[in-house]
CSV table of C-alpha atoms in Angstrom, one decimal:
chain,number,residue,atom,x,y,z
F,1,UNK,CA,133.9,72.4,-38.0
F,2,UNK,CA,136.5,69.8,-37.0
F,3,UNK,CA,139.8,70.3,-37.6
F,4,UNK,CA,142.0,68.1,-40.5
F,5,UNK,CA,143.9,67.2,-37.0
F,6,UNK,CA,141.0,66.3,-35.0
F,7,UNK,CA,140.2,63.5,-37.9
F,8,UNK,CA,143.8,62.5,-37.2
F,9,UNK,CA,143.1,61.1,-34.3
F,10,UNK,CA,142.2,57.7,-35.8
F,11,UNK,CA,141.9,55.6,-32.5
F,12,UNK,CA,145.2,55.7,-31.3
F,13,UNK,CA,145.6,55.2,-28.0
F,14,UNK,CA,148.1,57.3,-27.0
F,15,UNK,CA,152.3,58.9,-28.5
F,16,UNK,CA,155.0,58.3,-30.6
F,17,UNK,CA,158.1,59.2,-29.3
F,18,UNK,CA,161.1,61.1,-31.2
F,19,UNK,CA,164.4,60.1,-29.9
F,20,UNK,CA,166.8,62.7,-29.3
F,21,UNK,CA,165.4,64.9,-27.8
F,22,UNK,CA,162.3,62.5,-28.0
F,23,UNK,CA,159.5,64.2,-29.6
F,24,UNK,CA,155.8,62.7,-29.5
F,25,UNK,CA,152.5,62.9,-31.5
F,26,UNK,CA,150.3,62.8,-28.8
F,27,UNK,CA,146.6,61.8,-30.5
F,28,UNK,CA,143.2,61.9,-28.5
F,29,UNK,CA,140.2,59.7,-29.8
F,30,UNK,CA,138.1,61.9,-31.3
F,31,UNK,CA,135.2,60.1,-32.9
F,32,UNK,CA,134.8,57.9,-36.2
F,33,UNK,CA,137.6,58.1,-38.8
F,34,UNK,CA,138.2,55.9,-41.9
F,35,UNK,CA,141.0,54.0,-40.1
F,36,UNK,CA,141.6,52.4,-43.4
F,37,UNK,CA,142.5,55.1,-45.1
F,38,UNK,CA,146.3,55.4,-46.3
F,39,UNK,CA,146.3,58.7,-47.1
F,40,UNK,CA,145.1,59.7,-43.1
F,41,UNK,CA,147.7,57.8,-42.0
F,42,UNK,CA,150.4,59.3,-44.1
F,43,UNK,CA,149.5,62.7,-42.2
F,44,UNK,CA,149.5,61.5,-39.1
F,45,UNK,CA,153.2,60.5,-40.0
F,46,UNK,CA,153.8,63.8,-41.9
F,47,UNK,CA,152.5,66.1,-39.6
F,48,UNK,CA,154.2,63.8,-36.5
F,49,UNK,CA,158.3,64.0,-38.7
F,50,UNK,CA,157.2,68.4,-38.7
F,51,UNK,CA,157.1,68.4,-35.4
F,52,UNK,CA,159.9,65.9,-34.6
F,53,UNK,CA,162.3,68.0,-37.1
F,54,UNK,CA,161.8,71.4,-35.1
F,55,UNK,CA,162.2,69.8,-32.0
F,56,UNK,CA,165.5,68.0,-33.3
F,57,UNK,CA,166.7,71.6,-34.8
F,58,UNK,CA,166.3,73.4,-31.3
F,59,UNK,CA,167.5,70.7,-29.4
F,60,UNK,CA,171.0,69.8,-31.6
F,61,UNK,CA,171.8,73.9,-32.0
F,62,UNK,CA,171.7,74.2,-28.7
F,63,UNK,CA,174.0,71.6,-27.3
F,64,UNK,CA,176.1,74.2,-25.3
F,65,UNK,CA,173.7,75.4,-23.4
F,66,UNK,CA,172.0,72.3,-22.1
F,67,UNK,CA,173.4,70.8,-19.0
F,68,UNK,CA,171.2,67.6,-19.9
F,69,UNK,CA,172.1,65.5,-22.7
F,70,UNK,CA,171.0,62.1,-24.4
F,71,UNK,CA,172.0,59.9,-27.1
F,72,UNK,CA,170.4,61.9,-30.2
F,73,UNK,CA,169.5,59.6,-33.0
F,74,UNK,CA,166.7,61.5,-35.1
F,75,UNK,CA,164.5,58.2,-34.9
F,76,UNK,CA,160.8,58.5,-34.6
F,77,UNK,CA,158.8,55.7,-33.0
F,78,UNK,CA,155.6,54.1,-33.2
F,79,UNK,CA,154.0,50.7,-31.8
F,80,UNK,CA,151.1,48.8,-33.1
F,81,UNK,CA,150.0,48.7,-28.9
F,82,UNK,CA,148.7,52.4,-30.1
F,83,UNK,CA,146.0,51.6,-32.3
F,84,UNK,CA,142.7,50.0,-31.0
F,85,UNK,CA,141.0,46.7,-32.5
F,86,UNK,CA,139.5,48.5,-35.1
F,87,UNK,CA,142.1,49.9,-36.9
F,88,UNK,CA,145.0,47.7,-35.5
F,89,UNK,CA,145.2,45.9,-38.4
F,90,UNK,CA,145.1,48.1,-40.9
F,91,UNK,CA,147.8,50.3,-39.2
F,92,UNK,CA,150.0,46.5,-39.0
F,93,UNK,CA,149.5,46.5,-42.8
F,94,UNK,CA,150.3,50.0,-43.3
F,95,UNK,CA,152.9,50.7,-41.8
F,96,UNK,CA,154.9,47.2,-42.7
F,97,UNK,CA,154.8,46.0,-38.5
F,98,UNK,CA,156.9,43.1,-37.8
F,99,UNK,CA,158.1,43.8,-34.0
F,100,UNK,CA,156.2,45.6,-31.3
F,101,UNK,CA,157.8,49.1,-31.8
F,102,UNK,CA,158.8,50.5,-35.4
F,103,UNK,CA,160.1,53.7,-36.8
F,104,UNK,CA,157.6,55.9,-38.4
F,105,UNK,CA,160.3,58.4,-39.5
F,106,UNK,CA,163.6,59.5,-39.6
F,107,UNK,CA,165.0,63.0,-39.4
F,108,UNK,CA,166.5,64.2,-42.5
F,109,UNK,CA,170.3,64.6,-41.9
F,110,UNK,CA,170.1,63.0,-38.5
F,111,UNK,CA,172.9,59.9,-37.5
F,112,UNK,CA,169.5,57.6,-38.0
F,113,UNK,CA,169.0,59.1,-41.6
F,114,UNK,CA,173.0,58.8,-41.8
F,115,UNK,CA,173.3,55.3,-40.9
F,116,UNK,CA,170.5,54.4,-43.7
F,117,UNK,CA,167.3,53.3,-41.5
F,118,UNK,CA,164.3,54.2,-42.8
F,119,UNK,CA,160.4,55.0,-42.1
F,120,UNK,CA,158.7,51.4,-41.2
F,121,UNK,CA,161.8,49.5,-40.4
F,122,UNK,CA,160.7,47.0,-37.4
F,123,UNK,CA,163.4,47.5,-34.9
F,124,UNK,CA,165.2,44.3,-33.4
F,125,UNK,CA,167.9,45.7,-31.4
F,126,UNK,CA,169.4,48.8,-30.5
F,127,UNK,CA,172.7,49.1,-28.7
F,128,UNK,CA,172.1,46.8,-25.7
F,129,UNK,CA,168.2,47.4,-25.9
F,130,UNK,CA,166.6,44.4,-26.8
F,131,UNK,CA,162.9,45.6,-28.2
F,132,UNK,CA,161.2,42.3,-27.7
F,133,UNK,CA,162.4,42.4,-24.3
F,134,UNK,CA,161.1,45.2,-22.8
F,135,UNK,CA,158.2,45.6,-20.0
F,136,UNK,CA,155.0,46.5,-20.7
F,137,UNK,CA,151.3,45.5,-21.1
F,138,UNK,CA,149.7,44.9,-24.3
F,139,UNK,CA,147.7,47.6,-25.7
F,140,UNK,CA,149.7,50.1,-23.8
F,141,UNK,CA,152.0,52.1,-24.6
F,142,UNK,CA,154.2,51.0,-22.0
F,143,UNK,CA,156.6,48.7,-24.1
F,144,UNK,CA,156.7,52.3,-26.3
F,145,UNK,CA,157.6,54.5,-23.7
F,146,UNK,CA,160.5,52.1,-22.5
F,147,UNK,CA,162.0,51.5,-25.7
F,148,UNK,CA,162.4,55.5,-25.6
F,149,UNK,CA,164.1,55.9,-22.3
F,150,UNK,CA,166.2,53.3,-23.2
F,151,UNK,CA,167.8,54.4,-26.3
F,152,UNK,CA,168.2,57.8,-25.1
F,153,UNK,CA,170.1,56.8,-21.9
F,154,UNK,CA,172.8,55.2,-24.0
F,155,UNK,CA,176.3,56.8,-24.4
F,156,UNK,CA,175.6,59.9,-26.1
F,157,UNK,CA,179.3,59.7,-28.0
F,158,UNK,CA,179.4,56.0,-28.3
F,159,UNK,CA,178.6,54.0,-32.0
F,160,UNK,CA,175.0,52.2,-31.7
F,161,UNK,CA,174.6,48.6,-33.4
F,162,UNK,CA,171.1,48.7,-34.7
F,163,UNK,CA,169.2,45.3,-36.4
F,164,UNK,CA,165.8,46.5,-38.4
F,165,UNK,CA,163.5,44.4,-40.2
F,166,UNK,CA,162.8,45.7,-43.6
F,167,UNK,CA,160.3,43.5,-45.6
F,168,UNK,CA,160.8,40.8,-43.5
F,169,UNK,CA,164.7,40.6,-44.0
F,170,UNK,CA,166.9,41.2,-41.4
F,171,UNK,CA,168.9,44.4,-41.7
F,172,UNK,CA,172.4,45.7,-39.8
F,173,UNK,CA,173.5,48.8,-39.7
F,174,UNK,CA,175.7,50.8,-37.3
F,175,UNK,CA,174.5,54.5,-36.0
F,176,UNK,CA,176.7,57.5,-34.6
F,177,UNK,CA,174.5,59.4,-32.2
F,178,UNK,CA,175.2,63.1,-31.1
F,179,UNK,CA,174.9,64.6,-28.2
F,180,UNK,CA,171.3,66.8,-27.9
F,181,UNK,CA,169.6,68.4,-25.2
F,182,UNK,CA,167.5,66.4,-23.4
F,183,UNK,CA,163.4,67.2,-23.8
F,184,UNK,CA,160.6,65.3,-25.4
F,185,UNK,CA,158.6,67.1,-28.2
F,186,UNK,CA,155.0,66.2,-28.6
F,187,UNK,CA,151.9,67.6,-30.2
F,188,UNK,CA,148.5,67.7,-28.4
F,189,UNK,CA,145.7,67.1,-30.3
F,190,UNK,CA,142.9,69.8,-29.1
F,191,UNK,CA,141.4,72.5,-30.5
F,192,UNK,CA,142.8,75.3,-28.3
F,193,UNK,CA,145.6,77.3,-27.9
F,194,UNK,CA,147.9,75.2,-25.2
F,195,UNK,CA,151.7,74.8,-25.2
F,196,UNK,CA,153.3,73.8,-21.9
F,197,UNK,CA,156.7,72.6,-20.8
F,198,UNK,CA,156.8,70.3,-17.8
F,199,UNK,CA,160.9,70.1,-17.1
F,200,UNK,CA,161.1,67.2,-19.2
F,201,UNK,CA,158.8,67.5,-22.6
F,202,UNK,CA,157.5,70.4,-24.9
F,203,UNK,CA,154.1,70.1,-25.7
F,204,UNK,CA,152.2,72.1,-28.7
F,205,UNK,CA,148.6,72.2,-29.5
F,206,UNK,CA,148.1,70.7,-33.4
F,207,UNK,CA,146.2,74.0,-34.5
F,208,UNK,CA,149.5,75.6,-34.0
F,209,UNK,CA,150.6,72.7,-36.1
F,210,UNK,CA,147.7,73.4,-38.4
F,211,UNK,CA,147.7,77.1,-38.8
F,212,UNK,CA,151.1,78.5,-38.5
F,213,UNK,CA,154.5,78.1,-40.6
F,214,UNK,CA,157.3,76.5,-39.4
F,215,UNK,CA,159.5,79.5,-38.0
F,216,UNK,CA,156.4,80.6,-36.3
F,217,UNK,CA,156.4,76.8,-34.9
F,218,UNK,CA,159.9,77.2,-34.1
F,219,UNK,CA,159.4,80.4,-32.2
F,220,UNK,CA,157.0,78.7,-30.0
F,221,UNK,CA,158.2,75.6,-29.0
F,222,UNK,CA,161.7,77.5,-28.3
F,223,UNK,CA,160.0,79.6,-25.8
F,224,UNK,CA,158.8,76.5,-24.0
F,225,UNK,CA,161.8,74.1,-24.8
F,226,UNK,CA,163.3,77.1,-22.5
F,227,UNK,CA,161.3,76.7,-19.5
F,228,UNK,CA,162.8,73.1,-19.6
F,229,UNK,CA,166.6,74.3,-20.0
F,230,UNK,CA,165.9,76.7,-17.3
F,231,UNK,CA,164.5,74.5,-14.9
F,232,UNK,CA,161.7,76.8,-14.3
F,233,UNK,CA,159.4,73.7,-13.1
F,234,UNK,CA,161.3,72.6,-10.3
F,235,UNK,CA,162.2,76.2,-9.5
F,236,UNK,CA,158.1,76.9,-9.4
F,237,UNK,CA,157.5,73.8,-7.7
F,238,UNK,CA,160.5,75.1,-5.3
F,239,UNK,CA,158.4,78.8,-4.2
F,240,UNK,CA,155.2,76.6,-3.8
F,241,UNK,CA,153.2,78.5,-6.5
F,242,UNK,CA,150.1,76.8,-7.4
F,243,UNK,CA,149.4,76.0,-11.3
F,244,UNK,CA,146.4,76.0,-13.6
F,245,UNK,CA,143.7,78.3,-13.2
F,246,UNK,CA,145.5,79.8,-9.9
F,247,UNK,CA,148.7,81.0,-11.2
F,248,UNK,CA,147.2,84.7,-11.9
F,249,UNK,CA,146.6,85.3,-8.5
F,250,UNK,CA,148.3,86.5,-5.3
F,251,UNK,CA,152.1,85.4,-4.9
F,252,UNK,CA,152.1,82.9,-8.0
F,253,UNK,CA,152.2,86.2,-10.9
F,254,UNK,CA,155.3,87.8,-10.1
F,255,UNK,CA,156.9,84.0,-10.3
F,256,UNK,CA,155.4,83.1,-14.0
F,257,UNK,CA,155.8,86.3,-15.2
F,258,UNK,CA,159.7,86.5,-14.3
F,259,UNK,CA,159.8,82.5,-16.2
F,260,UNK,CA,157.5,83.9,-18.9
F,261,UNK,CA,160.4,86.8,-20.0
F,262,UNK,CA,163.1,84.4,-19.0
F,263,UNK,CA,161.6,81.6,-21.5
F,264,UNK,CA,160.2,84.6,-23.8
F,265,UNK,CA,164.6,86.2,-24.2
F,266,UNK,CA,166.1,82.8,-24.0
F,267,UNK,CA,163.8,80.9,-27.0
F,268,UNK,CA,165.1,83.5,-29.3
F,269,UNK,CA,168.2,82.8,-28.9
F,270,UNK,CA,167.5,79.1,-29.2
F,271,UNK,CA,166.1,80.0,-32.3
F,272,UNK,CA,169.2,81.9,-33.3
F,273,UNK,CA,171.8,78.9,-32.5
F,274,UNK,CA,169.3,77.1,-34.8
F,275,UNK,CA,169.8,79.0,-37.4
F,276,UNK,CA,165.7,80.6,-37.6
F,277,UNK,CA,165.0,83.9,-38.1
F,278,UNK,CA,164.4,85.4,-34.6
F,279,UNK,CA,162.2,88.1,-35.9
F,280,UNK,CA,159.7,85.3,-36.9
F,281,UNK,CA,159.1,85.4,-33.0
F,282,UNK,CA,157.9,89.1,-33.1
F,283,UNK,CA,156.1,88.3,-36.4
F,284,UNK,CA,154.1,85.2,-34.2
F,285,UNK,CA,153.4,87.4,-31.0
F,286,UNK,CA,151.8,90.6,-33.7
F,287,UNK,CA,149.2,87.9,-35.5
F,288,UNK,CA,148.3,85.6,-32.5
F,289,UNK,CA,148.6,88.3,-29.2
F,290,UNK,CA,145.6,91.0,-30.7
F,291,UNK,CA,143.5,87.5,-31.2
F,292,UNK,CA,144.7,85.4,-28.7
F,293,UNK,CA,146.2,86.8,-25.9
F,294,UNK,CA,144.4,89.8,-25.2
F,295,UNK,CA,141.7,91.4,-23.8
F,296,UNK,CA,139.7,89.0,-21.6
F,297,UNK,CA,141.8,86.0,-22.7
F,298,UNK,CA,144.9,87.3,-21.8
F,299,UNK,CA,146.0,85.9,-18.2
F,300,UNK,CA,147.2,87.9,-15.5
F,301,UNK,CA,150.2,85.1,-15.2
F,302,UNK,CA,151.7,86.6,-18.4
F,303,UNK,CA,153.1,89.6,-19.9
F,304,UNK,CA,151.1,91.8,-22.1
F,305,UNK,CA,151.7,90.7,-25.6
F,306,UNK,CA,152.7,93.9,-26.4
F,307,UNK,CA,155.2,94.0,-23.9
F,308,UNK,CA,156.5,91.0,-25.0
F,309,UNK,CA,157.0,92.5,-28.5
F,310,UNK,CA,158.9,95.3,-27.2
F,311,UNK,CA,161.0,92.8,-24.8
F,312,UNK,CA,162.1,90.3,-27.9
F,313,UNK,CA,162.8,93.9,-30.1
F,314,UNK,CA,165.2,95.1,-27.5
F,315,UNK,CA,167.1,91.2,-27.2
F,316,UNK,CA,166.7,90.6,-30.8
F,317,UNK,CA,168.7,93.3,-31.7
F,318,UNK,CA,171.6,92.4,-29.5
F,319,UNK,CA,171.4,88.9,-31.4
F,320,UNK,CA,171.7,90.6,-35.0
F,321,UNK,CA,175.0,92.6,-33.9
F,322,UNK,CA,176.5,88.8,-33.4
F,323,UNK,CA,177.7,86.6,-35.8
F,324,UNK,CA,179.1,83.7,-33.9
F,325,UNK,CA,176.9,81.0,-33.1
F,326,UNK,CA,176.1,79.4,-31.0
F,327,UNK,CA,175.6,82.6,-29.1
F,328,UNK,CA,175.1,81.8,-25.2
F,329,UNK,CA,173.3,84.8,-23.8
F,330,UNK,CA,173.2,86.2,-20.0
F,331,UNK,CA,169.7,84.5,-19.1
F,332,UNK,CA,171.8,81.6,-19.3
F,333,UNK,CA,172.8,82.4,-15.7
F,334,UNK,CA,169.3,82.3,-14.6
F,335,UNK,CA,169.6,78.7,-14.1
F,336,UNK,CA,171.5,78.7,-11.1
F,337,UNK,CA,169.7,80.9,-9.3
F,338,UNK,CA,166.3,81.0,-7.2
F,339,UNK,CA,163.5,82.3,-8.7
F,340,UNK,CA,163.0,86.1,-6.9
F,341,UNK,CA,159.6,87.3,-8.9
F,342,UNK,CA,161.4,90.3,-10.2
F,343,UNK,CA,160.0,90.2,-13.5
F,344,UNK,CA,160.0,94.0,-14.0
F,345,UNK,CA,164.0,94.0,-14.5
F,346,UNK,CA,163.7,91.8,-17.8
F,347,UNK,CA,160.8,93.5,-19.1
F,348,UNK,CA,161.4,96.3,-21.9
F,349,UNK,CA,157.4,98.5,-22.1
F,350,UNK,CA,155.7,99.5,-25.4
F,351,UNK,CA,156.0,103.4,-25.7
């Protein structure tokens, strides 16, 4: 049977980016769909302002221990270049289009929700970013993908003049970013199992999205968001591992398991900061490691689950003998330092 988020899919050609840290709703064609249909996409918009608001609670809790910022607004973004000629029009009528890139939502309590913009406000300026403007081919996401770097390289600390259009009227209103940690959030849709982390975005597969509950979500996307704060791409990059279907053999294991426990103790604390329980994380690795990671799916590039349970027992209850937040833990340190492919030193065994 195909999933609710498989018919999501609608046509549309490829993201919508979340500004600060820029989360995306990445959707794959997937066959017919009633593009017509207002109530499909409502959930594409829903399901998109879920993921964005995790991404924006990780990545504003945990301001001190990111040493990459960006201008945090709590804006989602969409463009009408996203949808194809059969449902382009319906999406312009929708969703209110009057410029080439719109908000589709707006974090609850972010400086964008603050400042009074709202879902399907055309944008006409931001700061010094001029929307109509920027580069980029039609029916591309190009124009998109600009308007996000854009906004998030501006002063993190500085006030943001933003012009909207909101039923054709022109609309002025000033927004106070905050500094976030700098990573992209973005939901695949597929039917598997993948989340990744690249150094620069999170990504989650939409049956997480589908199935699980947000602290489970949270638990997740913390681990990976992690790998990005840690650098752990450019450090694997760095000892000339090989990725995909390789990284369970030879030299490449010892490397992705010590990131997988470095990513696996630093997400709950991420979690933590963000004010999640951390025990949701244990709760997430008991349901989906018998099922999903074990056996003959589990790869050799990764911890037992198991193990993994009894690793995030041991850290998380350091974390609940500490009240302060945000806590900024040892791993921390790991940064700064080489990967060695001692993995065995952070791993805590089942008994």
């Amino acid at each position: 049977m195909v999933s609710s988020f498989a018919k999501l899919a609608l046509r549309l050609r490829h993201f919508v980016p979340f500004l600060g840290a820029s989360a995306m709703f990445a959707l794959v064609p997937t066959g017919a769909v009633a593009a017509d249909d207002p109530a499909m996409f409502e959930s594409v918009r829903q399901a998109d302002l879920r993921v964005a608001t995790i991404g924006w609670r990780l990545a504003s809790a945990n301001v001190a221990l990111c040493d990459r910022l960006e201008a945090g607004t709590g804006l989602q973004l969409h463009t009408l270049d996203q949808f194809d000629g059969g449902s382009r029009e319906d999406a312009r009528v929708h969703f209110t289009f009057a410029t080439p890139v719109a908000i589709e939502g707006v974090v609850a309590g972010s400086p964008a929700e603050i400042a009074g913009l709202k879902a399907d406000d055309s944008l006409v300026r931001v700061g010094s970013v001029d929307i109509a403007a920027l580069p980029g081919k039609p029916m591309t996401t190009d124009r998109l993908v600009a308007a996000q770097l854009a906004i998030a390289a501006l002063p993190v600390d500085a006030p943001i003049a933003v012009e909207v259009l909101r039923g054709g009227a022109p609309v002025r209103v000033t927004l106070q970013p905050i500094p976030v940690c700098k990573s992209r959030f973005e939901m695949r849709i597929a039917r598997d199992w993948g989340a990744s982390a690249d150094g620069t975005m999170v990504q989650i597969g939409s049956r997480f999205v589908e199935e699980y509950r947000d602290e489970w979500l949270a638990a997740v996307m913390a681990h990976e968001f992690s790998h990005n704060i840690l650098r752990h791409r450019e450090k694997l990059e760095a000892r000339g591992v090989n990725f995909g279907m390789l990284s369970g053999f030879g030299k490449n294991v010892k490397y992705f398991r010590q990131t997988e426990l470095q990513a696996d103790l630093l997400g709950v604390y991420l979690m933590a900061n963000a004010n999640y329980p951390v025990r949701a994380a244990i709760d997430f690795w008991k349901v989906f490691g018998p099922s999903k990671a074990g056996g003959i799916l589990r790869s050799r590039s990764h911890p037992s689950w198991r193990d993994r349970v009894s690793t995030l027992e041991a850290e998380i209850a350091k974390i609940e003998t500490i009240s302060a937040r945000p806590i900024v833990p040892a791993v921390l340190t790991d940064r700064a330092v080489p990967l060695d492919g001692n993995w065995e030193r952070l791993i805590v065994r089942q008994r």
